[in-house]
Amino acid sequence: MATRLLYLNDSYLKEFEAKVESVGGNAVILDQTGFHPLTGGVGCDLGWLIKGNIRFRVGRVEIDRATKVVSHVLEAEPTGLNAGDLVNCVIDWDRRYCLMRLHTAAHLIAAIMYRDYNALITGGQVDVDQAKLDFNLPRTDREVFEDAVRKANEEAAKRVELKVYFLSREEALKVPGVVKLAERMPPEERELRLVEIPGIDLQADGGPHVNNTGEIGEIQLLKIENKGKNQRRIYFGMRHANSC
Ligand SMILES: [Zn+2]
């Protein structure tokens, strides 16, 4: 049975209770989870599953795309943990918050690159200390990316409140601006989770984001790479970050 994904409704959930559905080797499946798996170009959460006074360290979280079952892969075999147990689950919040800030920053940069340079995003990965984004862009000028990061910082400083909401496929197909996203979604998905940064960006997106762009902090361009014909990759991170 698919795992209930608590993070879809609350990116700020740091602790939750869950029931162990099964244990196989180091992998634990719960009935529900707030742990974001490695998916959608965003790194996975780490943290702990706690039973009584025993803490099991979560070293990796994966989702099976077909079954939507999330596996919490522990660093050591969980002796004493069995199906039916109730566990208290704690997410490594410093790490998660960095991922949320960088992920939201990635939305701003990608939206500005498209709006001002007609550059389409072709890939990307948000990790805890830095993020990378690939763009289809014939120019290699460093100024283009410096401009995009500067504008993203200006947008972040406006402290825009993000909106996260769900629409059925039928509803989504009626809303201008959402139609394209709805058409792209796989037919078995009945509901679309939309993440909107009003005035800037609208995406169908299952990942965790900050509530307000003011939480992002100052984005810093780290590196630009030429990845072949029209393919440019940028790396960015946070300036003066405490833990990112
Ligand atoms: Zn996103």
CSV table of N, CA and C and ligand atoms in Angstrom, one decimal, residues 40 42 103-104 107 193 195 201 203-209, ligand 1:
chain,number,residue,atom,x,y,z
A,40,GLY,N,12.4,14.0,-7.6
A,40,GLY,CA,12.0,15.4,-8.1
A,40,GLY,C,13.2,16.4,-8.0
A,42,VAL,N,15.4,16.7,-5.7
A,42,VAL,CA,15.7,17.3,-4.4
A,42,VAL,C,16.3,16.1,-3.5
A,103,HIS,N,15.9,24.7,-2.8
A,103,HIS,CA,14.9,24.3,-3.8
A,103,HIS,C,14.0,25.5,-4.2
A,104,THR,N,13.6,26.3,-3.2
A,104,THR,CA,12.8,27.5,-3.6
A,104,THR,C,13.6,28.5,-4.4
A,107,HIS,N,13.6,27.5,-8.0
A,107,HIS,CA,12.4,27.9,-8.7
A,107,HIS,C,12.6,29.4,-9.2
A,193,ARG,N,-0.4,18.7,-7.5
A,193,ARG,CA,0.0,19.6,-6.4
A,193,ARG,C,0.7,20.8,-7.0
A,195,VAL,N,2.7,24.4,-6.8
A,195,VAL,CA,3.5,25.3,-6.0
A,195,VAL,C,3.6,26.6,-6.8
A,201,ASP,N,6.3,32.3,-10.6
A,201,ASP,CA,6.4,30.9,-11.0
A,201,ASP,C,5.3,30.0,-10.5
A,203,GLN,N,4.4,25.7,-10.7
A,203,GLN,CA,4.9,24.4,-11.1
A,203,GLN,C,4.0,23.3,-10.5
A,204,ALA,N,4.0,22.2,-11.1
A,204,ALA,CA,3.4,21.0,-10.5
A,204,ALA,C,4.6,20.3,-9.9
A,205,ASP,N,4.5,20.1,-8.6
A,205,ASP,CA,5.8,19.9,-7.8
A,205,ASP,C,5.4,19.2,-6.5
A,206,GLY,N,6.2,18.1,-6.2
A,206,GLY,CA,5.9,17.3,-5.0
A,206,GLY,C,6.9,17.6,-3.9
A,207,GLY,N,7.8,18.6,-4.1
A,207,GLY,CA,8.9,18.8,-3.1
A,207,GLY,C,8.6,19.8,-2.0
A,208,PRO,N,9.4,19.8,-1.0
A,208,PRO,CA,9.3,20.8,0.1
A,208,PRO,C,9.9,22.1,-0.2
A,209,HIS,N,9.2,23.2,0.1
A,209,HIS,CA,9.6,24.6,-0.1
A,209,HIS,C,9.4,25.4,1.1
B,1,ZN,ZN,9.8,22.8,-6.3
